[in-house]
């Protein structure tokens, strides 16, 4: 049987197409328009805070978050090591230096016990990452940040819809950044958002995301002709109203999409829980896992590359997990972080998205079982 199961896939269809047609008819396609404002209001219910700004992607939300929290060139920012390039890169965009800290071996988010050793007089803040969506240890991280007068940003790129001890991820950090890239839980192809409990931070980010001037929509319908002047360097970090229209549909579908991913994760747990050569991902009881990806850890005795290629040869989409940042040449001298380095060598992401059927999950499990037992025998 030659089946093909994609590693990831967006769940979009007629409703999203209808929403795009409506924006076309409205004539407002560019960003920061009525469709973005409506999306931001609706996304506030997901973020758990009123203050939301739509952005071009998560990287721009991370950059804006640091700017409005006052990051300066030469500052150091502590970052959970096991993550996508956006996290460390966004620190460098402001001329600050990312200082990476090792992660928990079970859930792969920044290890709170190792944060204080990385704090120096130059440290401005902490960016904690929610790896593949599962929230980091925010009670512990927040306490450390408060003790040292540091700000806290949450890279919730994969964590839309996740909760930590009953709180929504957007309620916890000073700024939370989300991604709506095609590989995330809800998507407009590219896109992002920033949320904060503080209205002043989001108002400032709103100005900076549209070249540092008030968005055109705020000047509509006025009796005179206000002409803004440039007093601050801003960027074009806007989501378009076309993308916002897609996101409004995706937000409505979020509960259904999260439930579908949870069913896939439960299926894998049931079908693969006894397999000795791999470790399945841990989902802790005090937080919810939105399952942006499903990442397994292969036994050190197996060759990860051959396992991955054997899976692909049988039509099972897979990839490495995410990146150990501290080994990347771009970031310069960093301390050795053995846990993250080890995960970077041994992780494999297997198919996870809301379109998978029960028999897809069964097929992936069957192939994975065959492949790892073959690889074990050959060793
Ligand atoms: C996907 C991802 C990002 C980047 O998101 P973009 O919207 O592409 O900028 C940032 N951080 C993490 C942890 C991610 O997984």
CSV table of C-alpha atoms and ligand atoms in Angstrom, one decimal:
chain,number,residue,atom,x,y,z
A,1,UNK,CA,0.0,0.0,0.0
A,2,UNK,CA,1.5,3.3,-1.0
A,3,UNK,CA,-0.1,6.0,1.0
A,4,UNK,CA,1.1,9.5,1.5
A,5,UNK,CA,0.6,11.4,4.8
A,6,UNK,CA,1.6,15.1,4.9
A,7,UNK,CA,3.7,16.3,7.9
A,8,UNK,CA,1.5,19.4,8.2
A,9,UNK,CA,-1.4,21.0,6.3
A,10,UNK,CA,-3.7,24.0,6.7
A,11,UNK,CA,-7.4,23.5,7.2
A,12,UNK,CA,-9.0,26.1,5.0
A,13,UNK,CA,-11.9,26.0,2.6
A,14,UNK,CA,-15.1,27.6,1.3
A,15,UNK,CA,-15.7,29.8,4.4
A,16,UNK,CA,-12.3,31.4,4.1
A,17,UNK,CA,-12.8,31.9,0.3
A,18,UNK,CA,-16.1,33.6,1.0
A,19,UNK,CA,-14.4,35.9,3.6
A,20,UNK,CA,-11.8,36.8,1.0
A,21,UNK,CA,-14.5,37.7,-1.5
A,22,UNK,CA,-16.2,39.9,1.0
A,23,UNK,CA,-12.9,41.9,1.5
A,24,UNK,CA,-12.5,42.2,-2.2
A,25,UNK,CA,-15.9,43.7,-2.4
A,26,UNK,CA,-15.2,46.1,0.4
A,27,UNK,CA,-12.3,47.6,-1.4
A,28,UNK,CA,-10.0,47.7,1.7
A,29,UNK,CA,-7.3,45.1,1.0
A,30,UNK,CA,-4.3,46.7,2.7
A,31,UNK,CA,-3.5,46.3,6.4
A,32,UNK,CA,-4.8,48.1,9.6
A,33,UNK,CA,-8.3,48.4,8.1
A,34,UNK,CA,-11.7,47.3,9.3
A,35,UNK,CA,-11.1,43.6,8.8
A,36,UNK,CA,-7.9,43.7,10.9
A,37,UNK,CA,-9.7,45.7,13.6
A,38,UNK,CA,-12.5,43.1,13.7
A,39,UNK,CA,-10.1,40.3,13.8
A,40,UNK,CA,-8.2,41.9,16.7
A,41,UNK,CA,-11.4,42.2,18.7
A,42,UNK,CA,-12.3,38.6,18.1
A,43,UNK,CA,-8.7,37.3,18.8
A,44,UNK,CA,-8.9,39.1,22.2
A,45,UNK,CA,-11.1,36.3,23.4
A,46,UNK,CA,-8.4,33.8,22.5
A,47,UNK,CA,-5.6,35.8,24.0
A,48,UNK,CA,-7.6,36.6,27.2
A,49,UNK,CA,-6.7,40.3,27.1
A,50,UNK,CA,-8.3,43.2,25.3
A,51,UNK,CA,-5.2,44.6,23.7
A,52,UNK,CA,-4.3,42.9,20.5
A,53,UNK,CA,-2.5,44.0,17.4
A,54,UNK,CA,-2.4,42.0,14.2
A,55,UNK,CA,1.1,41.8,12.6
A,56,UNK,CA,2.7,40.5,9.4
A,57,UNK,CA,4.1,37.5,11.3
A,58,UNK,CA,5.4,36.4,14.6
A,59,UNK,CA,8.9,37.6,14.1
A,60,UNK,CA,7.6,41.2,13.6
A,61,UNK,CA,5.4,40.8,16.8
A,62,UNK,CA,8.5,39.7,18.7
A,63,UNK,CA,10.5,42.7,17.4
A,64,UNK,CA,7.7,45.2,18.2
A,65,UNK,CA,7.3,43.7,21.7
A,66,UNK,CA,11.0,44.2,22.4
A,67,UNK,CA,10.9,47.8,21.0
A,68,UNK,CA,7.9,48.9,23.1
A,69,UNK,CA,9.5,47.3,26.2
A,70,UNK,CA,12.5,49.5,25.6
A,71,UNK,CA,15.2,47.2,24.3
A,72,UNK,CA,18.4,49.0,23.3
A,73,UNK,CA,21.5,48.1,21.3
A,74,UNK,CA,24.0,46.3,23.5
A,75,UNK,CA,21.3,44.9,25.8
A,76,UNK,CA,21.2,41.1,26.5
A,77,UNK,CA,18.0,39.2,26.1
A,78,UNK,CA,17.7,35.7,27.6
A,79,UNK,CA,16.1,33.2,25.2
A,80,UNK,CA,15.0,29.6,25.5
A,81,UNK,CA,17.4,27.8,23.3
A,82,UNK,CA,15.3,25.2,21.5
A,83,UNK,CA,13.4,27.3,18.9
A,84,UNK,CA,12.8,28.6,15.4
A,85,UNK,CA,15.2,31.3,14.0
A,86,UNK,CA,12.7,34.1,14.6
A,87,UNK,CA,13.2,34.2,18.3
A,88,UNK,CA,17.0,34.8,18.4
A,89,UNK,CA,16.9,36.9,15.2
A,90,UNK,CA,14.3,39.2,16.5
A,91,UNK,CA,16.7,40.1,19.4
A,92,UNK,CA,19.4,40.9,16.9
A,93,UNK,CA,17.1,43.2,14.9
A,94,UNK,CA,17.3,45.7,17.7
A,95,UNK,CA,21.1,45.4,18.1
A,96,UNK,CA,20.7,43.4,21.3
A,97,UNK,CA,22.4,40.1,21.9
A,98,UNK,CA,20.5,36.8,22.5
A,99,UNK,CA,21.9,34.8,25.4
A,100,UNK,CA,20.5,31.3,25.1
A,101,UNK,CA,19.6,29.2,28.1
A,102,UNK,CA,19.1,25.4,28.1
A,103,UNK,CA,15.7,23.8,28.2
A,104,UNK,CA,13.8,21.1,30.2
A,105,UNK,CA,14.5,17.6,28.9
A,106,UNK,CA,10.8,16.7,29.0
A,107,UNK,CA,8.9,19.7,27.6
A,108,UNK,CA,11.8,21.5,25.9
A,109,UNK,CA,11.0,25.0,27.2
A,110,UNK,CA,13.5,27.2,29.0
A,111,UNK,CA,14.7,25.6,32.3
A,112,UNK,CA,13.8,28.1,35.1
A,113,UNK,CA,16.6,26.7,37.3
A,114,UNK,CA,19.2,27.9,34.7
A,115,UNK,CA,18.0,31.4,34.0
A,116,UNK,CA,19.6,33.3,36.9
A,117,UNK,CA,23.1,32.1,36.0
A,118,UNK,CA,22.7,33.9,32.6
A,119,UNK,CA,21.6,37.2,34.0
A,120,UNK,CA,24.2,40.1,33.9
A,121,UNK,CA,23.9,43.8,34.4
A,122,UNK,CA,23.1,44.1,30.7
A,123,UNK,CA,20.1,41.8,30.8
A,124,UNK,CA,16.9,43.6,29.7
A,125,UNK,CA,14.4,40.8,29.5
A,126,UNK,CA,13.5,37.1,28.9
A,127,UNK,CA,11.9,35.5,25.9
A,128,UNK,CA,10.4,32.2,26.8
A,129,UNK,CA,9.3,29.9,24.0
A,130,UNK,CA,6.4,27.5,24.0
A,131,UNK,CA,7.9,24.6,22.1
A,132,UNK,CA,5.4,23.2,19.6
A,133,UNK,CA,2.8,25.1,21.6
A,134,UNK,CA,3.1,23.7,25.1
A,135,UNK,CA,3.5,26.6,27.5
A,136,UNK,CA,6.7,27.1,29.4
A,137,UNK,CA,6.9,27.4,33.3
A,138,UNK,CA,5.4,30.9,33.6
A,139,UNK,CA,5.0,31.0,37.4
A,140,UNK,CA,8.7,30.3,37.9
A,141,UNK,CA,9.9,32.5,35.0
A,142,UNK,CA,7.7,35.4,36.0
A,143,UNK,CA,9.0,35.3,39.6
A,144,UNK,CA,12.6,35.4,38.3
A,145,UNK,CA,11.8,38.3,35.9
A,146,UNK,CA,10.1,40.3,38.7
A,147,UNK,CA,13.0,39.7,41.1
A,148,UNK,CA,15.5,41.1,38.6
A,149,UNK,CA,13.4,43.8,37.1
A,150,UNK,CA,13.3,42.2,33.7
A,151,UNK,CA,10.5,42.2,31.2
A,152,UNK,CA,9.0,38.9,29.9
A,153,UNK,CA,7.9,38.1,26.3
A,154,UNK,CA,6.2,34.8,25.4
A,155,UNK,CA,7.0,33.4,22.0
A,156,UNK,CA,3.6,31.7,21.6
A,157,UNK,CA,4.1,31.2,17.8
A,158,UNK,CA,2.7,27.7,18.1
A,159,UNK,CA,0.6,28.2,21.2
A,160,UNK,CA,-2.6,29.8,19.9
A,161,UNK,CA,-5.4,28.5,22.1
A,162,UNK,CA,-3.1,27.0,24.8
A,163,UNK,CA,-3.6,27.6,28.5
A,164,UNK,CA,-1.3,27.6,31.5
A,165,UNK,CA,-2.8,26.7,34.9
A,166,UNK,CA,-6.2,27.8,33.6
A,167,UNK,CA,-5.0,31.1,32.2
A,168,UNK,CA,-4.8,31.9,28.5
A,169,UNK,CA,-1.2,32.3,27.2
A,170,UNK,CA,-1.8,36.0,26.3
A,171,UNK,CA,-2.6,36.9,29.9
A,172,UNK,CA,0.7,36.0,31.4
A,173,UNK,CA,3.7,37.8,29.8
A,174,UNK,CA,4.2,41.5,29.2
A,175,UNK,CA,3.9,40.7,25.5
A,176,UNK,CA,2.8,37.5,23.8
A,177,UNK,CA,3.6,36.9,20.1
A,178,UNK,CA,1.6,34.5,17.9
A,179,UNK,CA,2.2,33.1,14.4
A,180,UNK,CA,-0.4,32.4,11.7
A,181,UNK,CA,2.1,30.8,9.3
A,182,UNK,CA,0.7,27.9,7.3
A,183,UNK,CA,2.3,25.3,9.6
A,184,UNK,CA,0.6,26.7,12.7
A,185,UNK,CA,-2.7,25.7,14.3
A,186,UNK,CA,-4.7,28.5,12.6
A,187,UNK,CA,-3.4,30.3,9.6
A,188,UNK,CA,-3.8,33.0,6.9
A,189,UNK,CA,-0.7,31.7,5.1
A,190,UNK,CA,1.5,34.3,6.8
A,191,UNK,CA,0.5,36.4,9.7
A,192,UNK,CA,0.9,37.1,13.4
A,193,UNK,CA,-0.4,39.0,16.4
A,194,UNK,CA,0.8,40.6,19.6
A,195,UNK,CA,-1.2,40.7,22.8
A,196,UNK,CA,-0.5,42.4,26.1
A,197,UNK,CA,-2.3,43.1,29.4
A,198,UNK,CA,-1.0,46.7,28.9
A,199,UNK,CA,-2.9,48.9,26.6
A,200,UNK,CA,0.0,51.4,26.3
A,201,UNK,CA,2.3,48.8,25.0
A,202,UNK,CA,-0.1,47.7,22.2
A,203,UNK,CA,-0.9,51.3,21.3
A,204,UNK,CA,2.8,52.0,20.9
A,205,UNK,CA,3.3,48.8,18.9
A,206,UNK,CA,0.4,49.8,16.7
A,207,UNK,CA,2.1,53.1,15.8
A,208,UNK,CA,5.5,51.3,15.1
A,209,UNK,CA,3.8,48.6,12.9
A,210,UNK,CA,2.7,51.2,10.4
A,211,UNK,CA,6.0,53.2,9.9
A,212,UNK,CA,5.6,55.1,13.2
A,213,UNK,CA,2.6,57.1,12.1
A,214,UNK,CA,-1.1,56.7,13.2
A,215,UNK,CA,-2.9,54.3,10.8
A,216,UNK,CA,-5.0,56.0,8.1
A,217,UNK,CA,-8.2,54.5,9.5
A,218,UNK,CA,-7.8,56.7,12.7
A,219,UNK,CA,-7.9,59.8,10.5
A,220,UNK,CA,-11.0,58.8,8.6
A,221,UNK,CA,-14.1,61.0,8.9
A,222,UNK,CA,-12.3,63.9,10.7
A,223,UNK,CA,-13.4,67.5,10.0
A,224,UNK,CA,-9.9,68.7,9.2
A,225,UNK,CA,-6.9,67.2,7.4
A,226,UNK,CA,-4.4,65.9,10.0
A,227,UNK,CA,-0.9,65.4,8.5
A,228,UNK,CA,1.3,63.2,10.7
A,229,UNK,CA,5.0,63.9,11.1
A,230,UNK,CA,7.7,61.3,11.6
A,231,UNK,CA,9.0,61.3,15.2
A,232,UNK,CA,9.9,57.6,15.6
A,233,UNK,CA,11.3,54.9,13.3
A,234,UNK,CA,8.6,52.4,12.5
A,235,UNK,CA,8.2,49.5,10.1
A,236,UNK,CA,5.6,48.0,7.8
A,237,UNK,CA,4.6,45.1,10.0
A,238,UNK,CA,0.9,45.0,9.0
A,239,UNK,CA,-1.2,42.0,8.4
A,240,UNK,CA,-3.3,42.7,5.3
A,241,UNK,CA,-7.1,42.9,5.6
A,242,UNK,CA,-7.3,40.0,3.2
A,243,UNK,CA,-5.4,37.8,5.7
A,244,UNK,CA,-7.4,39.2,8.6
A,245,UNK,CA,-10.6,38.1,6.9
A,246,UNK,CA,-9.2,34.6,6.7
A,247,UNK,CA,-8.1,34.7,10.3
A,248,UNK,CA,-11.6,35.7,11.5
A,249,UNK,CA,-12.9,32.4,10.1
A,250,UNK,CA,-10.0,30.5,11.5
A,251,UNK,CA,-10.6,31.9,15.0
A,252,UNK,CA,-14.2,30.7,14.9
A,253,UNK,CA,-12.9,27.2,13.9
A,254,UNK,CA,-10.1,27.1,16.5
A,255,UNK,CA,-11.9,24.9,19.1
A,256,UNK,CA,-12.7,22.3,16.4
A,257,UNK,CA,-9.2,22.4,15.0
A,258,UNK,CA,-7.6,22.0,18.4
A,259,UNK,CA,-9.9,19.1,19.2
A,260,UNK,CA,-8.9,17.4,15.9
A,261,UNK,CA,-5.2,17.7,16.8
A,262,UNK,CA,-5.8,16.4,20.3
A,263,UNK,CA,-7.4,13.3,18.8
A,264,UNK,CA,-4.4,12.7,16.6
A,265,UNK,CA,-2.0,13.0,19.6
A,266,UNK,CA,-4.2,10.6,21.6
A,267,UNK,CA,-4.1,8.2,18.7
A,268,UNK,CA,-0.3,8.2,18.6
A,269,UNK,CA,-0.1,7.8,22.4
A,270,UNK,CA,-2.4,4.7,22.2
A,271,UNK,CA,-0.7,3.1,19.2
A,272,UNK,CA,3.0,3.9,20.0
A,273,UNK,CA,3.1,4.2,23.8
A,274,UNK,CA,4.8,0.8,24.1
A,275,UNK,CA,7.5,1.3,21.5
A,276,UNK,CA,10.9,1.3,23.3
A,277,UNK,CA,13.1,2.9,20.7
A,278,UNK,CA,11.2,6.2,20.7
A,279,UNK,CA,10.0,8.6,23.5
A,280,UNK,CA,6.7,10.3,22.9
A,281,UNK,CA,6.1,13.9,23.7
A,282,UNK,CA,5.0,14.8,27.3
A,283,UNK,CA,1.9,16.8,27.8
A,284,UNK,CA,1.7,18.2,31.4
A,285,UNK,CA,-1.6,18.2,33.3
A,286,UNK,CA,-1.4,21.9,34.5
A,287,UNK,CA,-1.3,23.3,30.9
A,288,UNK,CA,-2.9,22.5,27.6
A,289,UNK,CA,-0.9,21.3,24.5
A,290,UNK,CA,-2.3,22.7,21.2
A,291,UNK,CA,-0.1,20.2,19.3
A,292,UNK,CA,1.3,22.5,16.6
A,293,UNK,CA,3.7,19.6,15.9
A,294,UNK,CA,4.1,16.0,17.2
A,295,UNK,CA,7.7,15.4,17.9
A,296,UNK,CA,9.2,12.1,19.0
A,297,UNK,CA,12.7,11.5,20.4
A,298,UNK,CA,14.6,8.5,18.9
A,299,UNK,CA,16.8,6.4,21.0
A,300,UNK,CA,20.5,7.4,20.8
A,301,UNK,CA,21.3,4.0,19.3
A,302,UNK,CA,19.2,4.7,16.2
A,303,UNK,CA,20.4,6.9,13.3
A,304,UNK,CA,17.8,9.7,13.1
A,305,UNK,CA,18.6,10.5,9.5
A,306,UNK,CA,18.0,6.9,8.3
A,307,UNK,CA,14.8,6.6,10.3
A,308,UNK,CA,13.5,9.9,8.7
A,309,UNK,CA,14.4,8.8,5.2
A,310,UNK,CA,12.8,5.4,5.7
A,311,UNK,CA,9.6,7.1,6.9
A,312,UNK,CA,9.6,9.3,3.8
A,313,UNK,CA,10.2,6.4,1.5
A,314,UNK,CA,6.9,4.9,2.8
A,315,UNK,CA,5.0,8.2,2.3
A,316,UNK,CA,5.1,9.4,5.9
A,317,UNK,CA,6.0,13.1,6.0
A,318,UNK,CA,8.6,14.0,8.7
A,319,UNK,CA,11.3,16.4,9.5
A,320,UNK,CA,13.8,17.3,12.3
A,321,UNK,CA,12.2,19.0,15.3
A,322,UNK,CA,13.3,22.6,15.7
A,323,UNK,CA,16.7,24.2,16.2
A,324,UNK,CA,19.3,24.4,18.9
A,325,UNK,CA,20.1,28.1,18.7
A,326,UNK,CA,23.4,28.2,20.6
A,327,UNK,CA,25.2,26.1,17.9
A,328,UNK,CA,24.2,28.5,15.1
A,329,UNK,CA,27.2,30.5,13.8
A,330,UNK,CA,25.1,33.7,13.5
A,331,UNK,CA,24.7,34.1,17.3
A,332,UNK,CA,28.4,34.1,18.1
A,333,UNK,CA,29.9,32.8,21.4
A,334,UNK,CA,27.3,31.0,23.6
A,335,UNK,CA,27.7,28.6,26.5
A,336,UNK,CA,27.2,24.9,25.8
A,337,UNK,CA,23.7,23.7,26.3
A,338,UNK,CA,23.7,19.9,26.3
A,339,UNK,CA,19.9,19.2,26.6
A,340,UNK,CA,19.0,21.4,23.6
A,341,UNK,CA,21.9,20.1,21.6
A,342,UNK,CA,20.8,16.5,22.2
A,343,UNK,CA,17.1,17.2,21.3
A,344,UNK,CA,18.3,18.8,18.1
A,345,UNK,CA,20.1,15.6,17.1
A,346,UNK,CA,17.3,13.1,18.1
A,347,UNK,CA,14.0,14.7,17.3
A,348,UNK,CA,11.7,13.8,14.5
A,349,UNK,CA,8.4,15.6,13.8
A,350,UNK,CA,5.8,13.2,12.4
A,351,UNK,CA,2.5,14.1,10.7
A,352,UNK,CA,0.3,16.4,12.8
A,353,UNK,CA,-2.6,18.5,11.5
A,354,UNK,CA,-6.3,18.8,11.8
A,355,UNK,CA,-7.0,17.0,8.5
A,356,UNK,CA,-5.6,13.6,9.5
A,357,UNK,CA,-8.1,10.8,9.6
A,358,UNK,CA,-8.0,7.8,12.0
A,359,UNK,CA,-6.5,5.6,9.3
A,360,UNK,CA,-3.8,8.1,8.5
A,361,UNK,CA,-2.8,8.0,12.2
A,362,UNK,CA,-2.9,4.2,12.1
A,363,UNK,CA,-0.8,4.1,9.0
A,364,UNK,CA,1.9,6.4,10.4
A,365,UNK,CA,2.0,4.4,13.6
A,366,UNK,CA,2.4,1.1,11.7
A,367,UNK,CA,5.2,2.5,9.4
A,368,UNK,CA,7.0,4.0,12.4
A,369,UNK,CA,6.9,0.7,14.3
A,370,UNK,CA,8.3,-1.2,11.2
A,371,UNK,CA,11.0,1.4,10.6
A,372,UNK,CA,12.4,1.6,14.1
A,373,UNK,CA,12.4,-2.2,14.6
A,374,UNK,CA,14.2,-2.6,11.2
A,375,UNK,CA,16.8,0.1,12.2
A,376,UNK,CA,17.3,-1.6,15.6
A,377,UNK,CA,18.1,-4.9,14.0
A,378,UNK,CA,20.5,-3.5,11.5
A,379,UNK,CA,22.5,-1.9,14.3
B,1,LIG,C1,7.0,29.5,13.5
B,1,LIG,C2,7.7,30.1,14.7
B,1,LIG,C3,8.1,31.5,14.7
B,1,LIG,C4,8.0,32.3,13.5
B,1,LIG,O1,6.8,32.7,13.0
B,1,LIG,P1,6.6,33.6,11.7
B,1,LIG,O2,5.2,33.9,11.8
B,1,LIG,O3,7.0,32.8,10.6
B,1,LIG,O4,7.5,34.8,12.0
B,1,LIG,C5,8.6,32.0,15.8
B,1,LIG,N1,8.8,31.2,16.9
B,1,LIG,C6,8.5,29.9,16.9
B,1,LIG,C7,8.7,29.2,18.2
B,1,LIG,C8,7.9,29.3,15.8
B,1,LIG,O5,7.6,28.0,15.9
